[in-house]
CSV table of C-alpha atoms and ligand atoms in Angstrom, one decimal:
chain,number,residue,atom,x,y,z
A,1,GLU,CA,-19.7,-9.4,1.7
A,2,TYR,CA,-19.4,-6.0,3.0
A,3,GLY,CA,-16.3,-5.1,1.5
A,4,ILE,CA,-14.0,-6.2,4.7
A,5,THR,CA,-10.4,-6.1,4.0
A,6,ARG,CA,-7.4,-6.3,5.9
A,7,PRO,CA,-6.2,-2.8,7.4
A,8,ALA,CA,-2.9,-1.6,5.4
A,9,GLY,CA,0.3,-1.4,7.4
A,10,TYR,CA,-0.5,-3.3,10.6
A,11,LYS,CA,-2.1,-6.4,12.0
A,12,VAL,CA,-5.1,-6.7,14.3
A,13,SER,CA,-5.6,-10.1,16.2
A,14,PHE,CA,-9.0,-11.3,17.8
A,15,HIS,CA,-8.8,-13.5,21.0
A,16,TYR,CA,-11.7,-15.6,22.2
A,17,ASN,CA,-13.2,-18.6,23.3
A,18,SER,CA,-16.8,-19.7,22.6
A,19,GLN,CA,-16.9,-21.9,25.6
A,20,VAL,CA,-17.3,-18.6,27.9
A,21,GLU,CA,-20.8,-18.3,26.3
A,22,ASP,CA,-22.7,-21.1,28.3
A,23,MET,CA,-21.8,-19.7,31.5
A,24,HIS,CA,-25.0,-18.0,33.9
A,25,PHE,CA,-24.2,-16.3,36.8
A,26,GLY,CA,-28.0,-16.9,37.8
A,27,LYS,CA,-31.3,-16.2,36.6
A,28,THR,CA,-31.7,-12.3,36.9
A,29,HIS,CA,-28.0,-11.7,37.0
A,30,PRO,CA,-27.2,-8.6,35.3
A,31,MET,CA,-24.0,-9.7,33.7
A,32,LYS,CA,-24.9,-12.0,30.5
A,33,PRO,CA,-22.1,-13.9,29.1
A,34,TRP,CA,-24.3,-14.6,25.9
A,35,ARG,CA,-23.7,-11.0,24.9
A,36,LEU,CA,-20.1,-12.1,23.8
A,37,THR,CA,-22.4,-15.0,21.6
A,38,LEU,CA,-24.5,-12.1,20.0
A,39,THR,CA,-20.9,-10.0,19.5
A,40,LYS,CA,-19.7,-13.0,18.1
A,41,HIS,CA,-21.9,-13.8,15.7
A,42,LEU,CA,-22.4,-9.9,14.6
A,43,VAL,CA,-18.2,-9.7,14.3
A,44,LEU,CA,-18.3,-13.1,11.8
A,45,GLY,CA,-22.0,-12.0,10.0
A,46,CYS,CA,-19.9,-8.7,8.8
A,47,GLY,CA,-17.0,-11.2,7.5
A,48,LEU,CA,-14.5,-9.4,10.0
A,49,GLN,CA,-12.5,-12.3,10.6
A,50,TYR,CA,-11.0,-11.9,7.4
A,51,ALA,CA,-9.8,-8.6,8.4
A,52,MET,CA,-7.6,-9.9,11.5
A,53,ASP,CA,-5.9,-13.1,12.9
A,54,THR,CA,-8.1,-14.9,14.8
A,55,PHE,CA,-7.1,-17.2,18.0
A,56,GLU,CA,-8.8,-19.5,19.8
A,57,ALA,CA,-8.1,-18.9,23.5
A,58,VAL,CA,-6.6,-21.5,25.9
A,59,SER,CA,-7.0,-21.1,29.9
A,60,ALA,CA,-4.5,-19.2,31.7
A,61,THR,CA,-2.3,-21.2,34.2
A,62,LYS,CA,-2.8,-20.6,38.1
A,63,GLU,CA,1.1,-19.7,38.2
A,64,GLN,CA,0.1,-17.1,35.5
A,65,VAL,CA,-2.8,-15.7,37.5
A,66,ARG,CA,-0.4,-15.8,40.3
A,67,ALA,CA,1.4,-13.0,39.1
A,68,PHE,CA,-1.2,-10.7,40.9
A,69,HIS,CA,-3.8,-12.5,42.7
A,70,ASP,CA,-2.9,-14.5,46.3
A,71,PRO,CA,-2.2,-18.1,45.9
A,72,ASP,CA,-4.9,-19.4,48.4
A,73,TYR,CA,-7.4,-17.1,46.0
A,74,VAL,CA,-5.8,-18.6,42.9
A,75,ASP,CA,-6.5,-22.1,44.4
A,76,PHE,CA,-9.9,-21.5,45.4
A,77,LEU,CA,-11.1,-19.8,42.4
A,78,ALA,CA,-9.4,-23.0,40.4
A,79,GLU,CA,-11.1,-25.4,42.5
A,80,VAL,CA,-14.8,-24.0,43.7
A,81,SER,CA,-17.9,-24.7,42.4
A,82,PRO,CA,-21.6,-24.8,43.6
A,83,GLY,CA,-21.0,-28.6,44.7
A,84,THR,CA,-17.8,-27.9,46.5
A,85,PHE,CA,-18.2,-24.1,47.9
A,86,GLU,CA,-19.0,-25.2,51.6
A,87,GLU,CA,-16.4,-27.9,51.9
A,88,LEU,CA,-13.8,-25.4,50.6
A,89,CYS,CA,-15.1,-22.7,52.8
A,90,LYS,CA,-14.8,-24.7,55.8
A,91,MET,CA,-10.6,-25.4,54.8
A,92,PRO,CA,-8.5,-23.1,57.2
A,93,ARG,CA,-6.6,-22.1,54.7
A,94,PHE,CA,-9.7,-20.3,52.8
A,95,ALA,CA,-11.7,-19.5,56.1
A,96,SER,CA,-8.8,-17.2,57.1
A,97,HIS,CA,-9.6,-15.1,54.2
A,98,ALA,CA,-12.6,-13.8,55.9
A,99,PRO,CA,-15.7,-12.1,54.2
A,100,PRO,CA,-15.3,-8.4,54.1
A,101,LYS,CA,-18.1,-6.6,55.8
A,102,HIS,CA,-20.1,-4.5,53.6
A,103,ASP,CA,-23.1,-2.7,55.8
A,104,TYR,CA,-25.3,-2.7,52.9
A,105,ASP,CA,-25.1,-6.4,51.9
A,106,ALA,CA,-28.1,-8.5,52.6
A,107,VAL,CA,-26.6,-11.7,51.3
A,108,ASP,CA,-24.2,-14.0,52.7
A,109,LEU,CA,-20.8,-13.6,52.0
A,110,GLY,CA,-17.9,-16.2,52.0
A,111,PRO,CA,-14.3,-15.6,51.8
A,112,PHE,CA,-13.1,-13.9,48.9
A,113,ASN,CA,-16.5,-12.2,48.7
A,114,LEU,CA,-17.5,-14.9,47.1
A,115,SER,CA,-21.1,-16.6,47.5
A,116,THR,CA,-23.5,-19.1,46.6
A,117,SER,CA,-26.5,-17.1,47.6
A,118,PRO,CA,-28.5,-15.7,44.1
A,119,GLY,CA,-28.5,-12.0,44.9
A,120,ALA,CA,-25.0,-11.9,45.1
A,121,ASP,CA,-22.9,-9.6,42.8
A,122,CYS,CA,-20.2,-12.4,42.5
A,123,PRO,CA,-21.6,-15.5,42.7
A,124,VAL,CA,-20.2,-19.3,42.5
A,125,PHE,CA,-22.1,-20.9,39.4
A,126,ASP,CA,-21.5,-23.9,37.2
A,127,GLY,CA,-18.4,-23.7,34.8
A,128,MET,CA,-17.0,-20.5,37.0
A,129,SER,CA,-13.4,-21.7,37.1
A,130,LYS,CA,-13.4,-22.5,33.5
A,131,TYR,CA,-15.0,-19.3,32.6
A,132,LEU,CA,-12.6,-17.0,34.4
A,133,PHE,CA,-9.2,-18.8,33.4
A,134,LEU,CA,-10.4,-18.8,29.6
A,135,TYR,CA,-11.4,-14.9,29.9
A,136,THR,CA,-7.9,-14.6,31.5
A,137,GLY,CA,-6.2,-16.8,28.6
A,138,ALA,CA,-7.5,-14.6,26.1
A,139,THR,CA,-6.2,-11.4,27.5
A,140,LEU,CA,-2.8,-12.9,28.3
A,141,ALA,CA,-2.5,-14.2,24.6
A,142,ALA,CA,-3.7,-11.1,23.3
A,143,THR,CA,-1.0,-9.3,25.3
A,144,ASN,CA,1.7,-11.8,24.0
A,145,GLN,CA,0.7,-10.9,20.4
A,146,LEU,CA,1.6,-7.4,20.9
A,147,THR,CA,4.8,-7.7,23.3
A,148,THR,CA,6.2,-10.0,20.6
A,149,ASN,CA,5.6,-7.4,18.1
A,150,GLN,CA,3.0,-10.2,16.2
A,151,SER,CA,0.0,-7.7,16.3
A,152,ASP,CA,-0.4,-4.0,16.8
A,153,ILE,CA,-4.1,-4.1,18.2
A,154,ALA,CA,-5.3,-7.0,20.0
A,155,ILE,CA,-8.9,-7.6,21.2
A,156,ASN,CA,-10.4,-9.9,23.7
A,157,TRP,CA,-14.3,-8.7,24.2
A,158,SER,CA,-14.5,-11.3,26.9
A,159,GLY,CA,-12.0,-9.5,29.4
A,160,GLY,CA,-11.6,-6.4,31.0
A,161,LEU,CA,-12.9,-7.4,34.3
A,162,HIS,CA,-11.6,-4.5,36.1
A,163,HIS,CA,-12.9,-4.5,39.7
A,164,ALA,CA,-10.9,-7.8,40.8
A,165,HIS,CA,-8.4,-7.5,43.8
A,166,ARG,CA,-5.7,-9.3,44.8
A,167,ALA,CA,-7.5,-11.7,47.1
A,168,GLU,CA,-11.4,-10.5,46.6
A,169,ALA,CA,-13.6,-10.8,43.8
A,170,SER,CA,-15.9,-7.5,43.3
A,171,GLY,CA,-18.9,-6.3,41.1
A,172,PHE,CA,-18.9,-9.3,38.8
A,173,CYS,CA,-15.1,-9.5,38.4
A,174,TYR,CA,-13.0,-12.5,39.7
A,175,ILE,CA,-9.8,-12.5,38.1
A,176,ASN,CA,-8.3,-9.0,37.2
A,177,ASP,CA,-7.2,-10.0,33.5
A,178,ILE,CA,-6.3,-6.4,33.1
A,179,VAL,CA,-3.6,-6.1,36.0
A,180,LEU,CA,-2.3,-9.3,34.3
A,181,SER,CA,-1.8,-8.2,31.2
A,182,ILE,CA,-0.1,-5.1,32.4
A,183,VAL,CA,2.5,-6.6,34.5
A,184,ASP,CA,3.6,-9.0,31.6
A,185,MET,CA,3.6,-5.7,29.5
A,186,LEU,CA,5.9,-3.7,32.1
A,187,ARG,CA,8.4,-6.3,31.0
A,188,VAL,CA,8.9,-5.0,27.7
A,189,TYR,CA,7.4,-1.5,27.4
A,190,PRO,CA,8.8,1.2,29.9
A,191,ARG,CA,5.3,2.9,30.4
A,192,VAL,CA,1.9,1.5,29.9
A,193,LEU,CA,-1.2,4.0,29.6
A,194,TYR,CA,-4.6,2.1,31.0
A,195,VAL,CA,-7.9,4.0,29.8
A,196,ASP,CA,-11.4,2.8,31.2
A,197,ILE,CA,-14.5,4.0,29.4
A,198,ASP,CA,-16.7,1.7,31.4
A,199,VAL,CA,-19.5,3.5,33.3
A,200,HIS,CA,-17.9,2.3,36.6
A,201,HIS,CA,-15.0,3.2,38.1
A,202,GLY,CA,-11.5,1.1,37.4
A,203,ASP,CA,-10.9,0.5,40.7
A,204,GLY,CA,-8.8,-2.7,40.8
A,205,VAL,CA,-6.6,-1.8,38.2
A,206,GLU,CA,-5.9,1.6,39.9
A,207,GLU,CA,-5.3,0.2,43.1
A,208,ALA,CA,-2.9,-2.6,42.1
A,209,PHE,CA,-0.8,0.3,40.0
A,210,GLN,CA,-1.0,2.9,43.4
A,211,ARG,CA,2.5,2.9,43.9
A,212,GLN,CA,3.7,2.2,40.0
A,213,PRO,CA,4.5,5.3,38.2
A,214,ARG,CA,5.3,3.1,34.9
A,215,VAL,CA,1.6,2.8,34.7
A,216,MET,CA,-0.6,5.4,34.5
A,217,THR,CA,-4.5,4.7,35.2
A,218,LEU,CA,-7.2,7.1,33.7
A,219,SER,CA,-11.0,5.8,34.4
A,220,TYR,CA,-14.2,8.0,33.2
A,221,HIS,CA,-16.9,6.9,35.4
A,222,ARG,CA,-20.5,7.9,36.6
A,223,TYR,CA,-19.5,9.1,40.1
A,224,GLY,CA,-22.0,11.4,42.8
A,225,PRO,CA,-23.3,11.1,46.2
A,226,TYR,CA,-26.6,9.4,45.5
A,227,ASP,CA,-28.4,6.9,43.0
A,228,ASP,CA,-32.0,5.4,42.8
A,229,THR,CA,-31.2,3.5,45.7
A,230,GLY,CA,-29.9,6.0,47.8
A,231,HIS,CA,-26.5,4.6,47.8
A,232,LYS,CA,-23.4,5.6,45.8
A,233,PHE,CA,-23.0,4.7,42.2
A,234,PHE,CA,-20.9,1.3,42.5
A,235,PRO,CA,-17.8,0.9,43.4
A,236,GLY,CA,-18.4,4.6,45.3
A,237,THR,CA,-14.7,5.7,44.7
A,238,GLY,CA,-12.8,7.4,41.9
A,239,ASP,CA,-13.2,11.3,43.2
A,240,LEU,CA,-11.3,13.9,41.2
A,241,THR,CA,-9.1,14.3,43.8
A,242,ASP,CA,-7.8,10.7,43.8
A,243,VAL,CA,-4.8,10.9,41.7
A,244,GLY,CA,-3.0,7.9,43.3
A,245,LEU,CA,-1.0,6.9,46.4
A,246,LYS,CA,0.2,10.0,48.3
A,247,GLY,CA,3.6,10.1,49.5
A,248,THR,CA,4.6,7.4,47.0
A,249,VAL,CA,6.3,7.4,43.4
A,250,GLY,CA,2.9,6.8,42.2
A,251,GLU,CA,1.5,9.9,43.3
A,252,HIS,CA,0.1,11.7,40.2
A,253,PHE,CA,0.2,8.5,38.1
A,254,ALA,CA,-3.4,7.9,38.6
A,255,LEU,CA,-6.2,10.0,36.9
A,256,ASN,CA,-10.2,10.0,37.7
A,257,VAL,CA,-13.1,11.8,35.7
A,258,PRO,CA,-16.0,11.4,37.6
A,259,ILE,CA,-19.5,12.3,35.8
A,260,PRO,CA,-23.0,13.2,36.6
A,261,SER,CA,-25.6,10.9,34.9
A,262,GLY,CA,-27.0,11.6,31.9
A,263,ILE,CA,-23.9,12.9,29.9
A,264,ASP,CA,-24.3,13.1,25.9
A,265,ASP,CA,-22.0,12.4,23.1
A,266,ARG,CA,-20.5,16.0,22.5
A,267,GLN,CA,-19.7,16.2,26.6
A,268,TYR,CA,-18.1,13.0,26.5
A,269,LYS,CA,-16.3,13.7,23.5
A,270,TYR,CA,-15.0,16.9,24.6
A,271,LEU,CA,-13.8,15.3,28.3
A,272,TYR,CA,-12.5,12.0,26.7
A,273,GLU,CA,-10.5,14.1,24.2
A,274,SER,CA,-9.2,16.7,26.0
A,275,ILE,CA,-8.3,14.7,28.9
A,276,THR,CA,-6.9,11.7,27.5
A,277,GLY,CA,-5.2,13.8,24.7
A,278,ARG,CA,-3.4,15.6,27.6
A,279,THR,CA,-2.7,12.6,29.4
A,280,ILE,CA,-0.9,10.9,26.4
A,281,GLU,CA,1.2,13.9,25.9
A,282,ALA,CA,2.5,14.2,29.2
A,283,PHE,CA,2.9,10.3,30.1
A,284,LYS,CA,4.3,9.4,26.9
A,285,PRO,CA,3.2,5.9,26.8
A,286,SER,CA,4.7,2.8,25.1
A,287,ALA,CA,1.6,1.0,24.8
A,288,ILE,CA,-2.1,1.7,25.6
A,289,VAL,CA,-4.8,-0.6,27.3
A,290,LEU,CA,-8.3,0.6,26.7
A,291,GLN,CA,-11.4,-1.1,28.5
A,292,CYS,CA,-14.4,-0.4,26.5
A,293,GLY,CA,-17.0,-1.6,28.9
A,294,ALA,CA,-20.1,-0.7,27.3
A,295,ASP,CA,-22.4,-0.1,29.9
A,296,SER,CA,-21.7,3.5,29.3
A,297,LEU,CA,-24.1,3.7,26.1
A,298,GLY,CA,-27.5,5.3,26.5
A,299,GLY,CA,-30.0,2.5,27.5
A,300,ASP,CA,-28.0,-0.1,29.4
A,301,ARG,CA,-29.5,-1.9,32.4
A,302,LEU,CA,-26.9,-0.6,35.0
A,303,GLY,CA,-25.4,2.2,33.5
A,304,GLN,CA,-26.6,6.2,33.5
A,305,PHE,CA,-25.3,7.6,30.4
A,306,ASN,CA,-26.6,8.8,27.2
A,307,ILE,CA,-23.6,7.8,24.8
A,308,ASN,CA,-24.3,6.8,21.6
A,309,ILE,CA,-22.3,3.5,19.6
A,310,LYS,CA,-20.8,6.2,17.3
A,311,GLN,CA,-19.0,8.3,20.1
A,312,HIS,CA,-18.3,5.1,22.0
A,313,GLY,CA,-16.3,4.2,19.0
A,314,GLU,CA,-14.7,7.2,18.8
A,315,CYS,CA,-13.0,6.6,22.1
A,316,VAL,CA,-11.4,3.5,20.5
A,317,SER,CA,-10.7,5.6,17.4
A,318,PHE,CA,-8.8,8.6,19.6
A,319,VAL,CA,-6.6,6.3,21.5
A,320,LYS,CA,-5.7,3.9,17.9
A,321,ASN,CA,-4.7,6.9,16.0
A,322,MET,CA,-1.9,7.7,18.4
A,323,GLY,CA,-0.1,4.6,16.6
A,324,LEU,CA,0.9,3.0,19.7
A,325,PRO,CA,0.4,-1.1,20.7
A,326,LEU,CA,-2.8,-1.1,21.8
A,327,LEU,CA,-5.1,-3.9,23.4
A,328,LEU,CA,-8.9,-3.8,23.5
A,329,LEU,CA,-10.9,-5.4,26.3
A,330,GLY,CA,-14.5,-5.6,26.8
A,331,GLY,CA,-16.1,-4.9,30.3
A,332,GLY,CA,-19.6,-4.1,31.6
A,333,GLY,CA,-22.4,-4.2,29.0
A,334,TYR,CA,-25.9,-5.1,30.2
A,335,THR,CA,-28.2,-4.2,27.5
A,336,ALA,CA,-27.1,-7.0,25.4
A,337,ARG,CA,-28.0,-6.5,21.9
A,338,ASN,CA,-26.2,-2.8,22.5
A,339,VAL,CA,-23.2,-4.5,23.7
A,340,ALA,CA,-22.7,-6.5,20.6
A,341,ARG,CA,-23.4,-3.7,17.9
A,342,ALA,CA,-21.1,-1.7,19.9
A,343,TRP,CA,-18.2,-4.0,20.3
A,344,CYS,CA,-19.0,-5.4,16.7
A,345,HIS,CA,-18.5,-1.6,15.2
A,346,GLU,CA,-15.3,-1.3,17.2
A,347,THR,CA,-13.8,-4.5,15.8
A,348,ALA,CA,-14.2,-2.8,12.6
A,349,LEU,CA,-12.8,0.5,13.5
A,350,ALA,CA,-10.0,-1.5,14.8
A,351,THR,CA,-9.4,-3.0,11.2
A,352,ASP,CA,-10.1,0.1,9.6
A,353,ASN,CA,-13.4,-0.9,8.1
A,354,VAL,CA,-16.6,1.0,8.0
A,355,LEU,CA,-19.7,-0.9,8.2
A,356,PRO,CA,-23.1,-0.3,6.4
A,357,ASP,CA,-25.7,1.3,8.9
A,358,ASN,CA,-28.7,-0.9,7.1
A,359,ILE,CA,-27.1,-4.5,7.7
A,360,PRO,CA,-29.7,-7.1,7.4
A,361,MET,CA,-32.2,-7.8,10.0
A,362,ASP,CA,-31.2,-11.2,10.0
A,363,LEU,CA,-27.7,-10.2,11.6
A,364,VAL,CA,-28.2,-7.4,13.6
A,365,PRO,CA,-29.4,-8.3,17.2
A,366,ARG,CA,-33.4,-7.4,17.8
A,367,PRO,CA,-34.1,-4.2,19.5
A,368,GLU,CA,-34.5,-4.2,23.5
A,369,ALA,CA,-36.9,-2.5,25.0
A,370,PHE,CA,-35.9,-0.5,27.4
A,371,MET,CA,-38.2,1.8,29.9
A,372,GLY,CA,-41.4,1.1,27.5
A,373,ARG,CA,-39.7,2.0,24.3
A,374,ALA,CA,-37.9,-0.1,21.8
A,375,HIS,CA,-35.0,1.7,20.1
A,376,GLY,CA,-32.4,0.9,17.4
A,377,GLU,CA,-35.1,-0.9,15.4
A,378,GLY,CA,-33.3,-2.8,12.6
A,379,LYS,CA,-30.3,-0.7,12.5
A,380,MET,CA,-26.9,-1.0,13.3
A,381,TYR,CA,-26.4,1.9,15.3
A,382,PRO,CA,-28.9,2.9,17.3
A,383,ALA,CA,-29.5,6.2,18.7
A,384,PHE,CA,-30.3,6.5,22.4
A,385,ASN,CA,-31.2,9.9,22.8
A,386,ARG,CA,-31.8,11.3,26.4
A,387,LEU,CA,-32.7,8.2,28.1
A,388,HIS,CA,-31.4,9.6,31.4
A,389,VAL,CA,-32.0,13.1,32.5
A,390,ASN,CA,-28.7,15.2,31.8
A,391,ASP,CA,-27.4,16.6,35.3
A,392,CYS,CA,-24.3,17.3,33.6
A,393,LYS,CA,-23.3,21.0,33.6
A,394,ASP,CA,-20.9,22.2,30.6
A,395,SER,CA,-19.3,24.3,33.2
A,396,ASP,CA,-18.3,21.6,35.7
A,397,LEU,CA,-16.9,19.7,32.5
A,398,GLU,CA,-14.6,22.6,32.2
A,399,TYR,CA,-13.4,22.6,35.3
A,400,MET,CA,-12.2,19.0,35.2
A,401,VAL,CA,-10.0,19.3,32.0
A,402,LYS,CA,-8.6,22.7,33.5
A,403,ARG,CA,-7.5,20.9,36.8
A,404,LEU,CA,-5.4,18.7,34.6
A,405,ASP,CA,-2.6,21.3,34.7
A,406,ASN,CA,-2.0,20.2,38.4
B,501,ZLM,N1,-26.3,-6.1,46.0
B,501,ZLM,N2,-29.0,-10.5,40.9
B,501,ZLM,C1,-20.1,-3.7,37.5
B,501,ZLM,C2,-20.6,-4.2,38.7
B,501,ZLM,C3,-21.7,-3.5,39.7
B,501,ZLM,C4,-23.5,-3.5,45.7
B,501,ZLM,C5,-26.0,-3.8,45.5
B,501,ZLM,C6,-26.5,-7.4,44.8
B,501,ZLM,C7,-26.1,-4.8,40.8
B,501,ZLM,C8,-26.9,-6.2,40.6
B,501,ZLM,C9,-26.9,-9.8,41.2
B,501,ZLM,C10,-29.8,-12.2,40.8
B,501,ZLM,C11,-18.6,-3.6,35.5
B,501,ZLM,C12,-23.5,-2.8,44.2
B,501,ZLM,C13,-26.4,-5.0,44.8
B,501,ZLM,C14,-28.0,-7.2,44.6
B,501,ZLM,C15,-24.6,-4.8,47.0
B,501,ZLM,C16,-24.6,-3.9,41.0
B,501,ZLM,C17,-28.0,-10.7,41.4
B,501,ZLM,C18,-29.3,-7.1,40.2
B,501,ZLM,C19,-28.6,-8.2,40.3
B,501,ZLM,O1,-30.7,-9.6,39.9
B,501,ZLM,C20,-29.6,-9.4,40.3
B,501,ZLM,C21,-30.9,-12.0,42.1
B,501,ZLM,C22,-27.3,-8.4,40.8
B,501,ZLM,C23,-26.5,-7.3,41.3
B,501,ZLM,C24,-28.4,-5.9,40.2
B,501,ZLM,N3,-24.6,-4.9,41.3
B,501,ZLM,C25,-26.1,-3.7,40.1
B,501,ZLM,N4,-25.1,-3.1,40.3
B,501,ZLM,C26,-23.4,-3.4,41.7
B,501,ZLM,C27,-21.7,-4.1,40.9
B,501,ZLM,C28,-18.9,-4.5,36.8
B,501,ZLM,O2,-19.3,-3.5,34.6
B,501,ZLM,O3,-17.5,-2.7,35.9
B,501,ZLM,C29,-17.3,-4.6,34.9
B,501,ZLM,C30,-17.8,-6.0,34.6
B,501,ZLM,N5,-22.9,-3.9,43.0
B,501,ZLM,O4,-24.2,-1.7,43.6
B,501,ZLM,C31,-24.6,-3.9,46.0
B,501,ZLM,C32,-23.7,-2.7,46.5
B,501,ZLM,C33,-25.2,-6.2,46.2
B,502,CA,CA1,-14.3,3.9,34.0
B,503,ZN,ZN1,-19.3,-1.4,34.2
């Protein structure tokens, strides 16, 4: 309908299961799985399914998840629900995983940083196990398409949950599907580059591979000593000096680009293309995993950047042009309609299609009000100019690029 064609000379696969859409983290919790419904409708409405192979994801197995996560944690995740939480917490095997102590936390935390309090970052909700094992299954199926040479680019917008640790949920992430994917890729590829454009630091992935020189992690994120609430921007790690675990062979195989609030398209492009370009040149990856968190867009409910969909998409095109096996994952993104627009646009870029700006109103998710203004109107690509004050000095960006030489 929009002249959608299959890409010439390469194959793209799309991995998804609609069952993830029905989940609710809680009434006002920022993570809204229905943003994936919007994304799916926009992708299908544009006819992009004709440009790729689409696969209905099946749940990952416990054994697959144990490739990274603690066996007790995996059992807990597989069995937990709001009804069984209290009882499971009392079992010695789980109770021994004492709740981590965070001084800022008002809510009661159970083992593995899970909680039934509505104010928690990682609540236990109905259907949670199904949701976790499904998004993980989709990422593993996408990974398998790449490692068996059946796809050149594989996409799972329901994955990309970069904060989860070996035995701890963190920042809306329970199973680290990214780590599981990369562990699987290492069977086949000598070196894997992980790039993370979510507005938050990809701490879980960096930590998992901090001693592994075959995996280079590179995260771009908001970082600074303060935010609106007087706290550090979550998770508070990812300083420029953080380059992997000192004294191990993994040292220098992590890179972090800490960014002040309000960075604009031009500044982000400069940072992203010079640093990602130099990293690829030096590391010579055999495959690339890109976490496309859409909370780096302007107008995001949690984010603090001023990036437009066009520039976000150019980050995808830039790594795609390297011609390496590429896994595209979702991640954060809390202004749902903008998430859908961005990921639909990036699905088009992955398949070498160009979507018109004037897609009919009934397809385009309606504009979302932000700070008293509606932006985007009926357009596919709304412009989010300067919703956040730009604290980003060009001279500081140059410093970060120059520092690469070490
Ligand atoms: N409190 N409800 C990004 C993960 C960001 C830690 C401060 C919890 C929220 C947030 C939860 C309903 C990714 C922190 C926050 C309030 C300790 C964060 C529940 C609103 C709500 O209304 C809310 C009552 C909740 C959580 C806001 N949490 C905003 N920011 C971060 C985690 C994940 O995008 O990178 C990948 C998917 N957490 O700042 C607190 C320190 C818990
Ligand atoms: Ca990031
Ligand atoms: Zn995020």
